[in-house]
Amino acid sequence: MNIYLDESFEYLHFKGLIKEQTLKSLRMCGIKTIEQLLNYKKMGCLNQYTLNSEELLDIKSFLYKLENGEIVLLQRGSIQSEYMNPSMYTTSSSVEYDKYEFLTFSDSIAIMAYSTISKLHGPEVDFFRELFPDAERMADTILNGKYDVLTIYRDLGRIGNIELRKLLLHYLKTLRKFEFLRRFPDKVELNTIEELIRHLSANICTFPNEVILQDFLSGRQRRKLMQLFDTLTSNLSAGTHTFQRKHLPTFNDAMRLFGMAEAMMAEGFGFKPGRVVTSEIWFMVQALEDAFDEEAFSGEDIWLQKRITQAFPWLSPTDHRFVFRYYLDNDSAPLFYIMMQMIKNSREKAIEIWAHVNGILDGKKHTFVEVGNANNMTRERIRQITQKGNKMLRDIMKCFVRWGGYTTLMASNYITELSPKYRMIQEEEHLPQNFNVFCTLLTALGDYEVIRIGDKEVAVHQRILQYVHIKNLKNQLELLSKIKYSKDLEFDLHSLLADVPSDLRDDAFWILCQIAQAYTNLSFDENGKVVFKQNYVDVGEEAFHILKEYGKPMSLEALFREFKRRHPDHRFTEPDQFRMPMLRNKHIKSIGKSGTYGLDSWENVFFGNIRDLLRITLEASPKPIHIDKLTKIVKRNFRTTNAKSIASSMAQDNAKDFVLFQNGYYGLVKKRYPSKYKRVERTTKITFNERLKMLEKFISTYHRFPFARGGDIEQTLQRWLYNVERGVVDLDTCQREKLKTVLQPFRDAHLPENEIEETFLDMCHRYKSYIDQEYELPNRLNGIELYDWMNRSKANYNSYIDNRRQYLTDLFNYITSLGFSI
């Protein structure tokens, strides 16, 4: 390059021979041209000006090029210049340094070379700083051969390793440049740097095929190559296939022959195989090599690096390399690892509060009230923000992460601390958190709910929770363990899961077994069989066997004596104690009021009272029966009765079942008889107006219509209203209008008209009370009974044709008025 002696330094800066900072410093020193610089250098005055070490090196670099003939100085108007001879300004008149200045300047070379690298940006630069945190030690390590410049780092990938090698090459060239600028350069050191530069330049993009296969290709790419290898080997001829299985059994063995000519193939085996074998093997190796090159240079690792950088900007360089390596090996990102890093580095308030509530960072869960006090918010507001944070996490992770290897995990019906999939994830992703934190992260990603069974926590999927209600199963098992058994009973636990679909039943049974072990003392075998031992005497069952063996009716005293003979240690001491437990057996019946008992299967014995016998008799007859004939029939079983007593018994029935006809004939109210039998109307003891007032007073007092289960007065009112509305009791038009006028306001107020409506209304009141006390709707964890009742009621809403529809509608309106969703 030819430059005139009077050329300005602006021109040199334009040509890229000096830096901008050096140009500014020379201007401040009053040095504007090359000629002025050389004159000041001859006088040894450069060190008198304010120039730092880097600027002095920049000037010396320019003088070095001048000395070595890279730059030729010309005098304007002449061909040569005295300055063309570099010896004129490179002798003792050069810039002088004393010993101390020289040593300081020499030590700074490593620091300055290191700083040129540290000013760059990128993941490889960050890795470079982690690899060599100290400038002086780095120079010593590399130049003394303690570090191999071709070392491969699998976490960086192929492109990352190439970029790292380029950085090292740039560093070595910078060292060489600065070493040349020294007054007394170290020849040994220069030779070492030159050798390293040549070695690194020649191999900067070179990697062994084995390294590319194992460290730089993704799991998907490796599987693709292995499948191709299996396909190609299976298509070989029989003889070649035998040869291949012996000498090239794996892809790695075949890879050693890449780039080898067919004629040189024998050297790869150590002997010369047959021509056909050699040809087939060579073509197979060529196909494998082509596929290998295509995968190795597909750019998938470059795309993956960019993808990770864009998707997860919160990752540190170390985390970035871990995610990249994990993605290559598993075809999916480390989901839980990334999620933890995102939570730690997130600035979203909702995610921060969600993590605080669930104890993600400190391992301790906090209540809404505690978090609300810390953030000056209400409990309800913290609950809402927590729900928002949960949704944000799910949306972010589903947007950026392919489920990949987590498909199996998300398909699990339940996950425990001992689940192989969880333990594998914890080990592969280096998760420091415990299983409780893992479960919380899992619930944010999938439809899981954390259930506590005894001292264990289990993450259970909603697909199984909709059939398996933990609290209900627990109650059922506790009830089974407390039931009294009159004899040994074998019970199958699977019967508690009858409504569970067959594909979920095995996992549901596992959960059931965990509940049984945690909350009861049940001992069951691997097939779910439980044997309940006899723990009490069933009095009714014993009485049944006694009567069956005796074969005819027995008195209470006789039954009790036989019972005590069989069970002398039983706590009953009197026959009266024995009566009620005995009658709980549906097959034992009392024979009238005679104090004797028999079995309902005995055909020659009539059970029941006189009215029962009368009903049966009149039911079988197509026409009314005279009282005398009825008396004869009744006296066959009730010898002490008479006609007057029978007539009185039918009269006390208050026209419920029996009706009296003229001349002493009796029939049933529900049957129709020939018109020749004239009905005798009985005297009504209570007038219509009196009964109507009683009915109105009762409804006003109790806010409901009378039911059959109440006392005598309530039962009487219920039967009367029932018979009136069904036409059994005849009322004139005026009375019916009066009754309608009295009852209409009560019906408009939707007061319960039967026990079903009253029970339903009570559940509605309980549901409202739960919301008022808990500030939330009942759910599977809290208020399961109300939760199940609401689900059933909503499903049957359209089928309700009574007041229940109105009660449920009012409850819906109340819930929505509070801001909840039905």
Short mmCIF file of N, CA and C in Angstrom, two decimals, residues 157-270:
data_model
loop_
_atom_site.label_atom_id
_atom_site.label_comp_id
_atom_site.label_asym_id
_atom_site.label_seq_id
_atom_site.Cartn_x
_atom_site.Cartn_y
_atom_site.Cartn_z
N GLY A 157 -23.62 -27.96 20.91
CA GLY A 157 -24.00 -28.39 19.59
C GLY A 157 -22.89 -28.14 18.59
N ARG A 158 -23.11 -28.60 17.35
CA ARG A 158 -22.07 -28.46 16.33
C ARG A 158 -21.78 -26.99 16.01
N ILE A 159 -22.82 -26.19 15.79
CA ILE A 159 -22.63 -24.78 15.46
C ILE A 159 -21.99 -24.04 16.62
N GLY A 160 -22.40 -24.34 17.85
CA GLY A 160 -21.83 -23.68 19.01
C GLY A 160 -20.36 -23.98 19.16
N ASN A 161 -19.96 -25.25 18.89
CA ASN A 161 -18.54 -25.60 18.98
C ASN A 161 -17.72 -24.89 17.90
N ILE A 162 -18.29 -24.76 16.71
CA ILE A 162 -17.58 -24.04 15.64
C ILE A 162 -17.40 -22.57 16.02
N GLU A 163 -18.46 -21.96 16.56
CA GLU A 163 -18.35 -20.56 16.97
C GLU A 163 -17.34 -20.39 18.09
N LEU A 164 -17.29 -21.33 19.02
CA LEU A 164 -16.32 -21.26 20.10
C LEU A 164 -14.90 -21.37 19.55
N ARG A 165 -14.68 -22.24 18.56
CA ARG A 165 -13.37 -22.36 17.94
C ARG A 165 -12.99 -21.07 17.21
N LYS A 166 -13.97 -20.43 16.58
CA LYS A 166 -13.69 -19.16 15.92
C LYS A 166 -13.27 -18.11 16.93
N LEU A 167 -13.92 -18.12 18.09
CA LEU A 167 -13.53 -17.18 19.14
C LEU A 167 -12.09 -17.43 19.59
N LEU A 168 -11.73 -18.71 19.77
CA LEU A 168 -10.37 -19.04 20.17
C LEU A 168 -9.36 -18.65 19.09
N LEU A 169 -9.75 -18.84 17.82
CA LEU A 169 -8.86 -18.44 16.73
C LEU A 169 -8.66 -16.93 16.72
N HIS A 170 -9.75 -16.21 16.91
CA HIS A 170 -9.67 -14.75 16.99
C HIS A 170 -8.78 -14.32 18.16
N TYR A 171 -8.91 -15.01 19.26
CA TYR A 171 -8.10 -14.70 20.44
C TYR A 171 -6.61 -14.95 20.15
N LEU A 172 -6.28 -16.07 19.51
CA LEU A 172 -4.89 -16.38 19.20
C LEU A 172 -4.29 -15.38 18.22
N LYS A 173 -5.08 -14.97 17.22
CA LYS A 173 -4.58 -13.98 16.27
C LYS A 173 -4.35 -12.64 16.95
N THR A 174 -5.22 -12.31 17.91
CA THR A 174 -5.02 -11.07 18.65
C THR A 174 -3.75 -11.13 19.49
N LEU A 175 -3.52 -12.28 20.12
CA LEU A 175 -2.28 -12.46 20.87
C LEU A 175 -1.05 -12.31 19.95
N ARG A 176 -1.15 -12.90 18.78
CA ARG A 176 -0.02 -12.80 17.83
C ARG A 176 0.22 -11.36 17.41
N LYS A 177 -0.84 -10.63 17.17
CA LYS A 177 -0.71 -9.22 16.78
C LYS A 177 -0.04 -8.41 17.87
N PHE A 178 -0.52 -8.59 19.11
CA PHE A 178 0.06 -7.83 20.21
C PHE A 178 1.51 -8.26 20.49
N GLU A 179 1.81 -9.55 20.28
CA GLU A 179 3.17 -10.01 20.52
C GLU A 179 4.14 -9.42 19.48
N PHE A 180 3.69 -9.28 18.24
CA PHE A 180 4.50 -8.65 17.21
C PHE A 180 4.83 -7.20 17.57
N LEU A 181 3.90 -6.54 18.26
CA LEU A 181 4.09 -5.12 18.57
C LEU A 181 5.03 -4.90 19.74
N ARG A 182 5.39 -5.96 20.43
CA ARG A 182 6.35 -5.82 21.54
C ARG A 182 7.73 -5.46 21.00
N ARG A 183 8.48 -4.71 21.81
CA ARG A 183 9.84 -4.33 21.40
C ARG A 183 10.73 -5.57 21.31
N PHE A 184 10.57 -6.48 22.25
CA PHE A 184 11.37 -7.71 22.26
C PHE A 184 10.42 -8.90 22.25
N PRO A 185 9.85 -9.23 21.09
CA PRO A 185 8.89 -10.35 21.04
C PRO A 185 9.55 -11.68 21.38
N ASP A 186 8.75 -12.55 22.03
CA ASP A 186 9.23 -13.87 22.42
C ASP A 186 9.04 -14.83 21.24
N LYS A 187 10.16 -15.27 20.65
CA LYS A 187 10.09 -16.11 19.46
C LYS A 187 9.42 -17.46 19.75
N VAL A 188 9.70 -18.02 20.92
CA VAL A 188 9.09 -19.32 21.28
C VAL A 188 7.58 -19.17 21.38
N GLU A 189 7.18 -18.09 22.02
CA GLU A 189 5.73 -17.87 22.19
C GLU A 189 5.06 -17.63 20.85
N LEU A 190 5.72 -16.88 19.98
CA LEU A 190 5.16 -16.63 18.65
C LEU A 190 5.02 -17.93 17.87
N ASN A 191 6.01 -18.78 17.97
CA ASN A 191 5.95 -20.07 17.26
C ASN A 191 4.79 -20.92 17.78
N THR A 192 4.58 -20.89 19.11
CA THR A 192 3.48 -21.66 19.70
C THR A 192 2.13 -21.14 19.20
N ILE A 193 2.00 -19.80 19.18
CA ILE A 193 0.75 -19.19 18.72
C ILE A 193 0.51 -19.53 17.25
N GLU A 194 1.55 -19.42 16.42
CA GLU A 194 1.40 -19.73 14.99
C GLU A 194 0.99 -21.18 14.78
N GLU A 195 1.59 -22.10 15.54
CA GLU A 195 1.25 -23.52 15.41
C GLU A 195 -0.21 -23.78 15.81
N LEU A 196 -0.65 -23.14 16.91
CA LEU A 196 -2.04 -23.31 17.35
C LEU A 196 -3.00 -22.73 16.33
N ILE A 197 -2.63 -21.59 15.73
CA ILE A 197 -3.51 -20.97 14.73
C ILE A 197 -3.65 -21.88 13.52
N ARG A 198 -2.55 -22.45 13.05
CA ARG A 198 -2.60 -23.35 11.90
C ARG A 198 -3.43 -24.60 12.22
N HIS A 199 -3.21 -25.15 13.41
CA HIS A 199 -3.94 -26.35 13.81
C HIS A 199 -5.44 -26.08 13.93
N LEU A 200 -5.79 -24.97 14.52
CA LEU A 200 -7.20 -24.65 14.72
C LEU A 200 -7.87 -24.27 13.41
N SER A 201 -7.16 -23.51 12.55
CA SER A 201 -7.74 -23.09 11.26
C SER A 201 -8.03 -24.29 10.37
N ALA A 202 -7.13 -25.27 10.40
CA ALA A 202 -7.31 -26.44 9.54
C ALA A 202 -8.45 -27.34 10.01
N ASN A 203 -8.84 -27.30 11.28
CA ASN A 203 -9.84 -28.23 11.83
C ASN A 203 -11.04 -27.51 12.45
N ILE A 204 -11.26 -26.26 12.08
CA ILE A 204 -12.28 -25.47 12.78
C ILE A 204 -13.68 -26.05 12.59
N CYS A 205 -13.95 -26.68 11.46
CA CYS A 205 -15.29 -27.25 11.21
C CYS A 205 -15.24 -28.77 11.15
N THR A 206 -14.16 -29.34 11.61
CA THR A 206 -13.99 -30.80 11.52
C THR A 206 -14.34 -31.46 12.85
N PHE A 207 -15.19 -32.48 12.75
CA PHE A 207 -15.56 -33.25 13.94
C PHE A 207 -15.62 -34.72 13.55
N PRO A 208 -15.21 -35.63 14.43
CA PRO A 208 -15.35 -37.06 14.13
C PRO A 208 -16.82 -37.44 13.93
N ASN A 209 -17.04 -38.35 13.01
CA ASN A 209 -18.42 -38.78 12.74
C ASN A 209 -19.10 -39.33 13.98
N GLU A 210 -18.33 -40.03 14.83
CA GLU A 210 -18.92 -40.58 16.04
C GLU A 210 -19.43 -39.47 16.96
N VAL A 211 -18.67 -38.37 17.02
CA VAL A 211 -19.08 -37.23 17.85
C VAL A 211 -20.34 -36.59 17.27
N ILE A 212 -20.37 -36.42 15.96
CA ILE A 212 -21.56 -35.83 15.33
C ILE A 212 -22.79 -36.68 15.62
N LEU A 213 -22.64 -38.01 15.49
CA LEU A 213 -23.78 -38.90 15.71
C LEU A 213 -24.28 -38.85 17.15
N GLN A 214 -23.37 -38.93 18.11
CA GLN A 214 -23.78 -39.06 19.51
C GLN A 214 -24.09 -37.72 20.17
N ASP A 215 -23.37 -36.65 19.75
CA ASP A 215 -23.47 -35.39 20.48
C ASP A 215 -24.21 -34.29 19.74
N PHE A 216 -24.24 -34.31 18.41
CA PHE A 216 -24.79 -33.19 17.66
C PHE A 216 -26.13 -33.48 17.00
N LEU A 217 -26.47 -34.75 16.80
CA LEU A 217 -27.76 -35.08 16.19
C LEU A 217 -28.80 -35.29 17.28
N SER A 218 -30.03 -34.99 16.94
CA SER A 218 -31.12 -35.17 17.91
C SER A 218 -31.49 -36.65 18.00
N GLY A 219 -32.25 -36.96 19.02
CA GLY A 219 -32.71 -38.34 19.18
C GLY A 219 -33.52 -38.80 17.99
N ARG A 220 -34.34 -37.90 17.43
CA ARG A 220 -35.15 -38.25 16.26
C ARG A 220 -34.26 -38.57 15.07
N GLN A 221 -33.19 -37.75 14.86
CA GLN A 221 -32.29 -38.00 13.74
C GLN A 221 -31.54 -39.31 13.91
N ARG A 222 -31.10 -39.60 15.13
CA ARG A 222 -30.39 -40.86 15.36
C ARG A 222 -31.29 -42.06 15.10
N ARG A 223 -32.54 -41.96 15.57
CA ARG A 223 -33.47 -43.07 15.33
C ARG A 223 -33.73 -43.26 13.84
N LYS A 224 -33.80 -42.15 13.11
CA LYS A 224 -34.03 -42.23 11.67
C LYS A 224 -32.87 -42.94 10.97
N LEU A 225 -31.62 -42.64 11.38
CA LEU A 225 -30.46 -43.30 10.78
C LEU A 225 -30.42 -44.77 11.15
N MET A 226 -30.76 -45.09 12.42
CA MET A 226 -30.75 -46.49 12.84
C MET A 226 -31.82 -47.30 12.09
N GLN A 227 -32.97 -46.69 11.85
CA GLN A 227 -34.02 -47.37 11.09
C GLN A 227 -33.57 -47.62 9.65
N LEU A 228 -32.87 -46.61 9.08
CA LEU A 228 -32.34 -46.80 7.72
C LEU A 228 -31.31 -47.92 7.70
N PHE A 229 -30.46 -47.98 8.71
CA PHE A 229 -29.46 -49.05 8.79
C PHE A 229 -30.14 -50.41 8.85
N ASP A 230 -31.18 -50.53 9.67
CA ASP A 230 -31.90 -51.81 9.77
C ASP A 230 -32.56 -52.17 8.45
N THR A 231 -33.12 -51.16 7.76
CA THR A 231 -33.79 -51.43 6.49
C THR A 231 -32.79 -51.89 5.43
N LEU A 232 -31.66 -51.18 5.35
CA LEU A 232 -30.66 -51.53 4.33
C LEU A 232 -30.06 -52.90 4.59
N THR A 233 -29.77 -53.21 5.84
CA THR A 233 -29.17 -54.52 6.13
C THR A 233 -30.15 -55.65 5.90
N SER A 234 -31.43 -55.40 6.13
CA SER A 234 -32.43 -56.45 5.91
C SER A 234 -32.62 -56.76 4.43
N ASN A 235 -32.25 -55.79 3.56
CA ASN A 235 -32.41 -56.00 2.12
C ASN A 235 -31.17 -56.60 1.46
N LEU A 236 -30.12 -56.85 2.26
CA LEU A 236 -28.92 -57.48 1.70
C LEU A 236 -29.19 -58.94 1.35
N SER A 237 -28.38 -59.46 0.44
CA SER A 237 -28.49 -60.88 0.12
C SER A 237 -28.07 -61.72 1.32
N ALA A 238 -28.38 -62.99 1.29
CA ALA A 238 -28.16 -63.84 2.46
C ALA A 238 -26.69 -63.87 2.85
N GLY A 239 -25.80 -64.05 1.86
CA GLY A 239 -24.38 -64.12 2.18
C GLY A 239 -23.83 -62.81 2.70
N THR A 240 -24.25 -61.72 2.06
CA THR A 240 -23.79 -60.38 2.51
C THR A 240 -24.35 -60.06 3.88
N HIS A 241 -25.59 -60.47 4.12
CA HIS A 241 -26.20 -60.18 5.41
C HIS A 241 -25.46 -60.91 6.54
N THR A 242 -25.02 -62.16 6.25
CA THR A 242 -24.24 -62.91 7.24
C THR A 242 -22.91 -62.22 7.50
N PHE A 243 -22.27 -61.75 6.42
CA PHE A 243 -21.00 -61.03 6.55
C PHE A 243 -21.20 -59.74 7.36
N GLN A 244 -22.27 -59.04 7.05
CA GLN A 244 -22.53 -57.77 7.74
C GLN A 244 -22.77 -57.98 9.23
N ARG A 245 -23.53 -58.98 9.61
CA ARG A 245 -23.82 -59.22 11.02
C ARG A 245 -22.55 -59.55 11.79
N LYS A 246 -21.55 -60.13 11.12
CA LYS A 246 -20.31 -60.50 11.79
C LYS A 246 -19.32 -59.34 11.86
N HIS A 247 -19.19 -58.57 10.75
CA HIS A 247 -18.14 -57.56 10.68
C HIS A 247 -18.68 -56.13 10.80
N LEU A 248 -19.95 -55.89 10.51
CA LEU A 248 -20.54 -54.55 10.62
C LEU A 248 -21.88 -54.64 11.36
N PRO A 249 -21.87 -55.09 12.59
CA PRO A 249 -23.16 -55.34 13.26
C PRO A 249 -23.92 -54.07 13.64
N THR A 250 -23.24 -52.93 13.76
CA THR A 250 -23.91 -51.69 14.20
C THR A 250 -23.66 -50.57 13.22
N PHE A 251 -24.42 -49.50 13.38
CA PHE A 251 -24.26 -48.31 12.53
C PHE A 251 -22.87 -47.71 12.74
N ASN A 252 -22.38 -47.71 13.96
CA ASN A 252 -21.06 -47.13 14.24
C ASN A 252 -19.96 -47.89 13.50
N ASP A 253 -20.13 -49.22 13.37
CA ASP A 253 -19.14 -50.00 12.62
C ASP A 253 -19.15 -49.61 11.14
N ALA A 254 -20.35 -49.43 10.60
CA ALA A 254 -20.45 -49.03 9.19
C ALA A 254 -19.91 -47.62 8.98
N MET A 255 -20.02 -46.78 10.00
CA MET A 255 -19.60 -45.39 9.88
C MET A 255 -18.08 -45.27 9.69
N ARG A 256 -17.32 -46.26 10.15
CA ARG A 256 -15.87 -46.23 9.98
C ARG A 256 -15.46 -46.36 8.52
N LEU A 257 -16.37 -46.81 7.66
CA LEU A 257 -16.07 -46.99 6.24
C LEU A 257 -16.50 -45.79 5.40
N PHE A 258 -17.04 -44.74 6.04
CA PHE A 258 -17.46 -43.56 5.29
C PHE A 258 -16.26 -42.95 4.56
N GLY A 259 -16.50 -42.57 3.31
CA GLY A 259 -15.45 -41.91 2.52
C GLY A 259 -14.44 -42.86 1.92
N MET A 260 -14.62 -44.14 2.11
CA MET A 260 -13.66 -45.13 1.62
C MET A 260 -14.10 -45.62 0.24
N ALA A 261 -13.14 -45.68 -0.71
CA ALA A 261 -13.44 -46.18 -2.05
C ALA A 261 -13.72 -47.67 -2.01
N GLU A 262 -14.47 -48.15 -3.01
CA GLU A 262 -14.82 -49.57 -3.04
C GLU A 262 -13.58 -50.44 -3.14
N ALA A 263 -12.56 -49.93 -3.88
CA ALA A 263 -11.35 -50.72 -4.04
C ALA A 263 -10.55 -50.83 -2.76
N MET A 264 -10.75 -49.83 -1.85
CA MET A 264 -10.01 -49.84 -0.59
C MET A 264 -10.81 -50.48 0.54
N MET A 265 -11.97 -51.03 0.23
CA MET A 265 -12.85 -51.57 1.26
C MET A 265 -12.19 -52.71 2.03
N ALA A 266 -11.32 -53.46 1.37
CA ALA A 266 -10.68 -54.60 2.02
C ALA A 266 -9.82 -54.16 3.18
N GLU A 267 -9.23 -52.93 3.08
CA GLU A 267 -8.41 -52.44 4.17
C GLU A 267 -9.24 -52.19 5.43
N GLY A 268 -10.49 -51.83 5.22
CA GLY A 268 -11.35 -51.60 6.37
C GLY A 268 -11.68 -52.88 7.11
N PHE A 269 -11.64 -54.05 6.40
CA PHE A 269 -11.95 -55.32 7.04
C PHE A 269 -10.70 -56.09 7.46
N GLY A 270 -9.57 -55.76 6.86
CA GLY A 270 -8.33 -56.50 7.14
C GLY A 270 -8.17 -57.71 6.24
#
